[in-house]
mmCIF file of C-alpha atoms in Angstrom:
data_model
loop_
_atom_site.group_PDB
_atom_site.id
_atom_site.type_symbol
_atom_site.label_atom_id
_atom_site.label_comp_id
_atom_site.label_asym_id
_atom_site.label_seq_id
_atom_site.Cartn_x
_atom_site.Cartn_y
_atom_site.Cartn_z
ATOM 1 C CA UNK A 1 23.939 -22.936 -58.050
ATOM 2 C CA UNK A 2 24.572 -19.966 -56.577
ATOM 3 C CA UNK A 3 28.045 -19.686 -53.763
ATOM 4 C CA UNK A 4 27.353 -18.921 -50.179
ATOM 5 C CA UNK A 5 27.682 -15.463 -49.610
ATOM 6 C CA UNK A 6 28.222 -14.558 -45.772
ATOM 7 C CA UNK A 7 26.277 -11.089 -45.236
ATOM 8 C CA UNK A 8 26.786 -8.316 -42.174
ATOM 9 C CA UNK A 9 24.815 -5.589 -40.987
ATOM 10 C CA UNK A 10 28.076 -3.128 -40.760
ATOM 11 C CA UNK A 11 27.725 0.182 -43.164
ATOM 12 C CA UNK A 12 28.846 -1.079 -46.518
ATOM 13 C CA UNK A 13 31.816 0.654 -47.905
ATOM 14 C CA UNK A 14 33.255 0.145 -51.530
ATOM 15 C CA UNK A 15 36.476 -1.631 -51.042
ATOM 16 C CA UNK A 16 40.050 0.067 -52.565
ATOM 17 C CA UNK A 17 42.247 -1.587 -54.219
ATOM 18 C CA UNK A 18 45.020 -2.438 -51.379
ATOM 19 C CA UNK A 19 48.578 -0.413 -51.248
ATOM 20 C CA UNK A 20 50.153 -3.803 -51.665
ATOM 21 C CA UNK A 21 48.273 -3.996 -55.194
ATOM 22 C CA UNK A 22 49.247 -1.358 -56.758
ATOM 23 C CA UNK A 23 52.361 1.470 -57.463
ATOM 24 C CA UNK A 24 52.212 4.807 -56.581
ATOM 25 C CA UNK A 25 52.889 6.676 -60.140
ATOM 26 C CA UNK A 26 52.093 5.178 -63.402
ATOM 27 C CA UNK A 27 51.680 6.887 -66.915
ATOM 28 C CA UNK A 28 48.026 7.328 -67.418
ATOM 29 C CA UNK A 29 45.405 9.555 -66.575
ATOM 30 C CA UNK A 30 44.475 8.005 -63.425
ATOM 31 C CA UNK A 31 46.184 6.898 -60.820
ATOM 32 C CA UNK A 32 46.340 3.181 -59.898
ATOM 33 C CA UNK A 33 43.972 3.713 -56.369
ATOM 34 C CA UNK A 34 41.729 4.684 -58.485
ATOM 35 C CA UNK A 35 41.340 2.606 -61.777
ATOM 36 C CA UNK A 36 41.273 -0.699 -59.414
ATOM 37 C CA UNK A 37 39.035 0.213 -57.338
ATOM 38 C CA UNK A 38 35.521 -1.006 -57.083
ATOM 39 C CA UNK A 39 34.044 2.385 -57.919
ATOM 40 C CA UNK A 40 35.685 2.707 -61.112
ATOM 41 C CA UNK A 41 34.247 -0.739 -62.244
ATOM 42 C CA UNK A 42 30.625 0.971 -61.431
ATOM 43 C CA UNK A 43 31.692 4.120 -62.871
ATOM 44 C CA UNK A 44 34.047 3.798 -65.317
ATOM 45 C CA UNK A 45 35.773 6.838 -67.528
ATOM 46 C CA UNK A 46 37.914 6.707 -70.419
ATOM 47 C CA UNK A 47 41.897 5.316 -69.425
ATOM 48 C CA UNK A 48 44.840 7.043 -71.642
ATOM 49 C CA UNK A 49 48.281 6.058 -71.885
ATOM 50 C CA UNK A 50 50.762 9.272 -71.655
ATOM 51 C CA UNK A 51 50.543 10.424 -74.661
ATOM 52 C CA UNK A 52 50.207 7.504 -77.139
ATOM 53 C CA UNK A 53 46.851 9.231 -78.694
ATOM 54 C CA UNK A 54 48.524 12.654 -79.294
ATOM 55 C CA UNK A 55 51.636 11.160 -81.007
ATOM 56 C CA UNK A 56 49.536 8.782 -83.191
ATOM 57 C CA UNK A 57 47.173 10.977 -84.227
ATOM 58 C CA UNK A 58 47.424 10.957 -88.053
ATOM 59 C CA UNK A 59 46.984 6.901 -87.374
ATOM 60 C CA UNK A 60 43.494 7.256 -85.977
ATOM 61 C CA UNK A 61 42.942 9.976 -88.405
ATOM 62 C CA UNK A 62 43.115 7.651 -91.161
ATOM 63 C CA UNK A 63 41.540 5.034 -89.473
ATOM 64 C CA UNK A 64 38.473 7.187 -88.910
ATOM 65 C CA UNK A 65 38.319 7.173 -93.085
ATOM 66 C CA UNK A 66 37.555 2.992 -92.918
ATOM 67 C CA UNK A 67 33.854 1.890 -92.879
ATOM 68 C CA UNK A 68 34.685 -2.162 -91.885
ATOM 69 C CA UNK A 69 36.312 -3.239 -89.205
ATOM 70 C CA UNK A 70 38.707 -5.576 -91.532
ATOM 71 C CA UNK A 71 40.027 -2.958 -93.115
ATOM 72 C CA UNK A 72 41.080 -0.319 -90.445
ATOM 73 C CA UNK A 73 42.741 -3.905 -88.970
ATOM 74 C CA UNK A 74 45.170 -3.911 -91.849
ATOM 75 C CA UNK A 75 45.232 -0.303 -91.969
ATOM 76 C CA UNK A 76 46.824 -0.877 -87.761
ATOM 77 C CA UNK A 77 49.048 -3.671 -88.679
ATOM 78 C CA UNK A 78 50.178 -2.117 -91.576
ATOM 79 C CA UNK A 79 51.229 1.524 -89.542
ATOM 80 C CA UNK A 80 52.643 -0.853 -86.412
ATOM 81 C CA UNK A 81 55.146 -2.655 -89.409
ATOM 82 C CA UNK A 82 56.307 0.790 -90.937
ATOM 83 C CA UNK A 83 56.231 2.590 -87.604
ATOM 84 C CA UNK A 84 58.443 0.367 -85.348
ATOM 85 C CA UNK A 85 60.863 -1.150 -88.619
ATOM 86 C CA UNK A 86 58.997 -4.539 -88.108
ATOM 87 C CA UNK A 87 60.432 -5.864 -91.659
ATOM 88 C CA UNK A 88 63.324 -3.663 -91.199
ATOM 89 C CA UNK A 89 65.542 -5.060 -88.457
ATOM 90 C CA UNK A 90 68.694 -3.600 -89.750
ATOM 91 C CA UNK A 91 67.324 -0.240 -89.710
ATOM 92 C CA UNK A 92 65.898 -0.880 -86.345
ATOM 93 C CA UNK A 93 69.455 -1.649 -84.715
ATOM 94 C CA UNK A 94 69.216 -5.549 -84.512
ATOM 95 C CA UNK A 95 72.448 -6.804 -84.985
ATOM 96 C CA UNK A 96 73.126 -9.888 -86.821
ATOM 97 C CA UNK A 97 73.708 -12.997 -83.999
ATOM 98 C CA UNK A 98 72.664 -16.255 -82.273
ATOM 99 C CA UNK A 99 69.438 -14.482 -81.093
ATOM 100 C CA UNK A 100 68.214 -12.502 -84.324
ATOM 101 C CA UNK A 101 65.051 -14.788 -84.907
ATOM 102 C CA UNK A 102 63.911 -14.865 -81.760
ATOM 103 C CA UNK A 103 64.298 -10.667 -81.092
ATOM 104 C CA UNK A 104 63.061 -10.539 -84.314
ATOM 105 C CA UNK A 105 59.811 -12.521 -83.428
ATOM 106 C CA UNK A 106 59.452 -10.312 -80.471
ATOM 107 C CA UNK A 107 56.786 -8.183 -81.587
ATOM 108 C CA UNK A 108 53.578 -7.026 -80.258
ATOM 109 C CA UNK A 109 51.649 -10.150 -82.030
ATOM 110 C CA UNK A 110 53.598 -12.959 -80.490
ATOM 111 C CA UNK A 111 53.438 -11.322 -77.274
ATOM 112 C CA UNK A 112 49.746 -11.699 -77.412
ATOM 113 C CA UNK A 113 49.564 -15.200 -78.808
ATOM 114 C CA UNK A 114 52.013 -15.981 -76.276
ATOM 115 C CA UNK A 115 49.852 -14.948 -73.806
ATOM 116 C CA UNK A 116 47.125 -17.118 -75.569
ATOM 117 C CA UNK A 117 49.269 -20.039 -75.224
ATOM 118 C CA UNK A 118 50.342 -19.739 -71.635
ATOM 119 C CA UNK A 119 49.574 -16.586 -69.709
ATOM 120 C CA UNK A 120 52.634 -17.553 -67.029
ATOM 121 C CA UNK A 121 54.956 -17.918 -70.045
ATOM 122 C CA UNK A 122 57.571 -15.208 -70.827
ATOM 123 C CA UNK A 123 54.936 -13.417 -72.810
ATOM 124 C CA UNK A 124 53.045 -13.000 -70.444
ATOM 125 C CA UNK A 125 55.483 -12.120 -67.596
ATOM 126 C CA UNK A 126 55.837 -8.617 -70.294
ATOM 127 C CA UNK A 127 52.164 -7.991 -70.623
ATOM 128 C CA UNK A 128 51.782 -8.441 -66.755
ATOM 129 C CA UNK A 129 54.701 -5.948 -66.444
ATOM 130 C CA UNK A 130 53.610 -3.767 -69.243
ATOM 131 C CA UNK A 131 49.899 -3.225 -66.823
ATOM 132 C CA UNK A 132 52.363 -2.505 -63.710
ATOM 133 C CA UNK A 133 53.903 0.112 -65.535
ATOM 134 C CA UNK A 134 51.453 1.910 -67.807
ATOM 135 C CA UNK A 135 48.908 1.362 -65.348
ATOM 136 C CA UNK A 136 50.547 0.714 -61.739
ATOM 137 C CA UNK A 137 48.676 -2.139 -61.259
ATOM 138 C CA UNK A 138 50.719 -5.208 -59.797
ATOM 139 C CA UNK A 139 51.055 -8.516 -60.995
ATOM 140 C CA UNK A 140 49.561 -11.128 -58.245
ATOM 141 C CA UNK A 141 50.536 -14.424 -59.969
ATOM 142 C CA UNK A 142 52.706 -15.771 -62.569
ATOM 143 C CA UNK A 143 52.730 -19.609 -62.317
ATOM 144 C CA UNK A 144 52.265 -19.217 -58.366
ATOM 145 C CA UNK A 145 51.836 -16.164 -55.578
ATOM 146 C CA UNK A 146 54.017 -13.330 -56.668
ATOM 147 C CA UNK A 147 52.830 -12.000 -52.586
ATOM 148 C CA UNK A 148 56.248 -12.902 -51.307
ATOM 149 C CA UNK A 149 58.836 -10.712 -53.421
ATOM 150 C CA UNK A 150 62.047 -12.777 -52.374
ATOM 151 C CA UNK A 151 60.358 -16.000 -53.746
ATOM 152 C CA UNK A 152 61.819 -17.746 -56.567
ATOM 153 C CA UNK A 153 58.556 -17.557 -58.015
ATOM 154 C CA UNK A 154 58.708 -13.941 -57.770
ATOM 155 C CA UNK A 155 62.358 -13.858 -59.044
ATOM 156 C CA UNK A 156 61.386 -15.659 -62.098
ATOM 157 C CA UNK A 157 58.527 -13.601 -63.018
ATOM 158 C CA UNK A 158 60.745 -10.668 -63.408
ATOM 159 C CA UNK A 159 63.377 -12.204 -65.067
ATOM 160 C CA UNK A 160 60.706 -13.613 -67.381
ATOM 161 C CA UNK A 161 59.595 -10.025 -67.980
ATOM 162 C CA UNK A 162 63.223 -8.452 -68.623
ATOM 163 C CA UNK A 163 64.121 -11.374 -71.018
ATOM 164 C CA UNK A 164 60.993 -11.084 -73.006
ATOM 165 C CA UNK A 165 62.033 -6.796 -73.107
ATOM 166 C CA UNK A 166 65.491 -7.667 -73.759
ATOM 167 C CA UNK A 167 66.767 -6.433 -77.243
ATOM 168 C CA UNK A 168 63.203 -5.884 -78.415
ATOM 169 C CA UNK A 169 62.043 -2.933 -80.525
ATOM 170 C CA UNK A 170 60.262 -0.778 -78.869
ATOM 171 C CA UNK A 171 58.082 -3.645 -77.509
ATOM 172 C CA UNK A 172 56.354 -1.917 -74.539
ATOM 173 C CA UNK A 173 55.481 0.969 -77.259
ATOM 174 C CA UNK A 174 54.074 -1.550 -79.522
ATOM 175 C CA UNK A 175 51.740 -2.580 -76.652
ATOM 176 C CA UNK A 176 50.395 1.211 -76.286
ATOM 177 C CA UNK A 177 49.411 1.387 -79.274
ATOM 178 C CA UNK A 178 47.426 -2.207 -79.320
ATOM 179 C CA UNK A 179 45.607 -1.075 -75.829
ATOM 180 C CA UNK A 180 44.721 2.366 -77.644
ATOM 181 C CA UNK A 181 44.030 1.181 -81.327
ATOM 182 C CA UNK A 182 41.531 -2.043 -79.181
ATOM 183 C CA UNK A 183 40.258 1.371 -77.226
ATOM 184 C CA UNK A 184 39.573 2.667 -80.075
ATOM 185 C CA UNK A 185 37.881 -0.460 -81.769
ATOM 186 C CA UNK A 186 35.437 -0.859 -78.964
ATOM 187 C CA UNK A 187 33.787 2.922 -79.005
ATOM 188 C CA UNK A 188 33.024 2.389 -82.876
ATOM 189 C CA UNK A 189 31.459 -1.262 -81.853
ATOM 190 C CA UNK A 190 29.878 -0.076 -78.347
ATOM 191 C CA UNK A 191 29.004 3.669 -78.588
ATOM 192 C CA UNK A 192 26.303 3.413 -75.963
ATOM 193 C CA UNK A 193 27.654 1.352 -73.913
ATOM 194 C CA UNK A 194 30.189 1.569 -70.930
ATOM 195 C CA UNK A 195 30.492 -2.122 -69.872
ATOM 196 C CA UNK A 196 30.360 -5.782 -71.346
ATOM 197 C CA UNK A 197 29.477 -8.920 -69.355
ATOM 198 C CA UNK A 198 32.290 -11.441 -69.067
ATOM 199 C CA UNK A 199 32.943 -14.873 -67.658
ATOM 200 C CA UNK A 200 35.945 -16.872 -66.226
ATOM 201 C CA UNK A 201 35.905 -20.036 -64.944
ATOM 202 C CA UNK A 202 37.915 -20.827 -62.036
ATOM 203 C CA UNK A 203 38.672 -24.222 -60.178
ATOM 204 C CA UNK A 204 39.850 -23.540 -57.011
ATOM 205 C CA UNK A 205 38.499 -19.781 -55.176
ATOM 206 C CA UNK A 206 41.411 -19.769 -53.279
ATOM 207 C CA UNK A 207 43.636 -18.629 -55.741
ATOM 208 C CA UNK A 208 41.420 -15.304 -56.053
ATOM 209 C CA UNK A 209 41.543 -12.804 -53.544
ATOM 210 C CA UNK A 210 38.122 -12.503 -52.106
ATOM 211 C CA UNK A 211 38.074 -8.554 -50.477
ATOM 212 C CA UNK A 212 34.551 -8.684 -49.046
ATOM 213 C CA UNK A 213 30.930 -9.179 -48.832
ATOM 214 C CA UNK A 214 29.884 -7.081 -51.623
ATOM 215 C CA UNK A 215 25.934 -5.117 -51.710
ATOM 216 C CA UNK A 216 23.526 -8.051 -52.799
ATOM 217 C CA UNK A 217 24.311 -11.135 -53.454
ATOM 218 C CA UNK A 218 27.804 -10.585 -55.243
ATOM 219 C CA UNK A 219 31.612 -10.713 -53.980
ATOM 220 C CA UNK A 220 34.485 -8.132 -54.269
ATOM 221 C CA UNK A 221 37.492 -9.914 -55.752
ATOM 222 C CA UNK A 222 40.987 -8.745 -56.179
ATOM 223 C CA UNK A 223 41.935 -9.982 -59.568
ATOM 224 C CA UNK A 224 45.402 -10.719 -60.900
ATOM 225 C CA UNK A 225 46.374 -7.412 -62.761
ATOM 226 C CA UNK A 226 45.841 -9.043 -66.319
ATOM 227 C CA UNK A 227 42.898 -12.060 -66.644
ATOM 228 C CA UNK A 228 41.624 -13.566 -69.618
ATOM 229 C CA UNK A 229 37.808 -13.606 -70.204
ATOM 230 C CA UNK A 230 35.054 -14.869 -72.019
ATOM 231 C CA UNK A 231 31.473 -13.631 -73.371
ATOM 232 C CA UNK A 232 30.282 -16.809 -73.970
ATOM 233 C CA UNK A 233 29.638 -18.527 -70.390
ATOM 234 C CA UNK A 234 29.297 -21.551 -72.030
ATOM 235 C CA UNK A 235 33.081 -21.492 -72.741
ATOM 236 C CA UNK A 236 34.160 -20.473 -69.330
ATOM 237 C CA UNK A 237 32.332 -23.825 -68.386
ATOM 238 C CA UNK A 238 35.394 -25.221 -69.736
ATOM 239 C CA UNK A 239 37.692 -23.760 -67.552
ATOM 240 C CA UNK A 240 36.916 -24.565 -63.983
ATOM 241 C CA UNK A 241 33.853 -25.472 -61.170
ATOM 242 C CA UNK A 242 33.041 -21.960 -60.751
ATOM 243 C CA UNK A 243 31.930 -19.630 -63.023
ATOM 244 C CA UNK A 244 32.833 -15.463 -62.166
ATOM 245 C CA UNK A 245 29.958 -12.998 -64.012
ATOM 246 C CA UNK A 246 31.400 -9.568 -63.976
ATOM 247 C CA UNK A 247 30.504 -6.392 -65.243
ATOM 248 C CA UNK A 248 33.719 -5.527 -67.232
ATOM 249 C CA UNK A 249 34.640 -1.606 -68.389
ATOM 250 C CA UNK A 250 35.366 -1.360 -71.766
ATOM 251 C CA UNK A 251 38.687 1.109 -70.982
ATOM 252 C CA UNK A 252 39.783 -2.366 -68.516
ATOM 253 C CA UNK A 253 39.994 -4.553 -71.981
ATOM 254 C CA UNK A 254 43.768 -4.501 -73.412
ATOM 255 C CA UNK A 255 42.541 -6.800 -76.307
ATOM 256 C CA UNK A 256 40.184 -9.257 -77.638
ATOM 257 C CA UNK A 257 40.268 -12.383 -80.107
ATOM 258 C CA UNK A 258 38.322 -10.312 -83.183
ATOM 259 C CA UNK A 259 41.003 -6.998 -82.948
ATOM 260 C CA UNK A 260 43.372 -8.510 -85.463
ATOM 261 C CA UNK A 261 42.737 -11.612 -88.150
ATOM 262 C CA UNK A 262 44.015 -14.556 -85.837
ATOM 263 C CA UNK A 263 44.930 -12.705 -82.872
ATOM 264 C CA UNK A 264 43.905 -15.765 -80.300
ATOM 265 C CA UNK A 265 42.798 -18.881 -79.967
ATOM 266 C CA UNK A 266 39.556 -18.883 -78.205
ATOM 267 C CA UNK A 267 36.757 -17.538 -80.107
ATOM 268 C CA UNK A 268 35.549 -15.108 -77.438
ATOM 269 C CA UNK A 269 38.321 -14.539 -75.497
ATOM 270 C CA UNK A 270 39.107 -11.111 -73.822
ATOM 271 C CA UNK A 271 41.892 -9.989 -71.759
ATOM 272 C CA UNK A 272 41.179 -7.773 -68.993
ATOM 273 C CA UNK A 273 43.212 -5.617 -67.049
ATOM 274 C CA UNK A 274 42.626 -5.871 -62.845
ATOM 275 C CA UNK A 275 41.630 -4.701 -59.948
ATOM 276 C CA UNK A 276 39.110 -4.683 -57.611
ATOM 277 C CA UNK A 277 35.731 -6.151 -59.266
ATOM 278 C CA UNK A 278 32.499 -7.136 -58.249
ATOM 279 C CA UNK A 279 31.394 -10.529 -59.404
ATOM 280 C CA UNK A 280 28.867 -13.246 -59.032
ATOM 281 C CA UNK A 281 30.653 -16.184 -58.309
ATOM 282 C CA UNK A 282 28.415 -20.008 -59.661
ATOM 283 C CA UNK A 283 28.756 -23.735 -59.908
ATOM 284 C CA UNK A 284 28.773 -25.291 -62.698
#
């Protein structure tokens, strides 16, 4: 069943992502106004971080050279081990101590099966705060509203965030690379296409930020700044009461369970980076 949708006869006007939502540099190609808004979901364009593509370049060379899909994957994770020291933590500057194993574990991979785990765990308090910088999009919740930023909650969310940096070899960098190499990934499986349809189940709508009455029948929703989806609604069923259908650009994906061998738990699981998006919002 379908959720009421309260409809006006006012001139429609695509909704922006709010100042509150969002910084006002970042270090990609488009500014944050404009990559969480509504009309970039409809009209999406390739995202690039500062840089990453350019100083990588003999990695996607070689990748290019791969026919399967499995073996440009352990082409990546082989050049992300050699490139940031990954089995070399003396040569990376880790000094021996009471904390080794854990900085040492503190690698792009457990960051993302951290988030798997518990995205309002410390993993993902650095993956929320990785989007706010690379693409100025703010975090709206970690394990409660982030709205108020003299809250404990908020307080904890960025401690969460420097802790899980703290130490850490070249962390955020190892996270450009994933969101680029997955970019990359996705044009080679999708070449015709610019979006994929996702689902998230929900239990309560009141912890999304509903922005209007889209055209139609659908909603605009203000999403936290990093969300994880599913292509299988069937799944999402799993999740909540309600059921969000979106229309999800491909450059919005950061990564998804079939990147890397093992890379999440759930089978169809994507994680999506914010904004403004308009959904269709079901019962179960």
């Amino acid at each position: 069943m379908r959720a009421n949708v309260n409809k006006t006869n006012a001139i429609y006007k695509p909704p922006t992502l709010p100042a509150s939502a969002r910084l006002p540099v970042n270090r990609c190609n488009l500014p944050a106004v404009i990559l969480g808004s509504l009309t970039y979901q409809r009209h999406p364009v390739p995202l690039e971080i500062d840089g990453i593509s350019h100083f990588h370049d003999d990695l996607f060379r070689t990748l290019a050279t791969f026919p399967t899909h499995a073996d440009r994957a352990q082409r990546f994770q082989d050049y992300m081990t050699v490139n940031f020291l990954l089995d070399e933590l003396d040569e990376a500057g880790l000094m021996p101590g009471r904390g080794r194993k854990s900085r040492a574990n503190a690698n792009y991979l457990r960051q993302v099966r951290g988030w798997s785990f518990d995205s309002d765990g410390r993993e993902g308090a650095v993956l929320k705060r990785w989007v706010e910088s690379r693409f100025g999009l703010l975090a709206r919740h970690h394990a409660g509203s982030l709205a108020d930023r003299n809250s404990e909650v908020y307080q904890r969310y960025i401690s969460d965030g420097s802790r899980g940096l703290y130490a850490t070899n070249a962390l955020e960098s190892q996270l450009d690379l994933l969101y680029t190499y997955c970019q990359y990934e996705l044009k080679r499986e999708y070449p015709e296409q610019t979006h994929l349809t996702l689902y998230r189940g929900i239990n309560r709508m009141d912890e999304h930020e509903v922005q209007s009455t889209c055209e139609s029948d659908l909603q605009c929703v203000l999403l936290n700044n990093l969300n994880s989806f599913t292509s299988a609604r069937e799944r999402a069923d799993e999740f909540g009461d309600y059921i969000l259908e979106t229309q999800i650009p491909l450059p919005k994906i950061l990564f998804f369970n079939r990147l890397l061998p093992g890379m999440l738990k759930g089978e169809d699981e994507y994680v999506v980076i914010g904004g403004v998006y308009e959904v269709s919002i079901n019962t179960i």
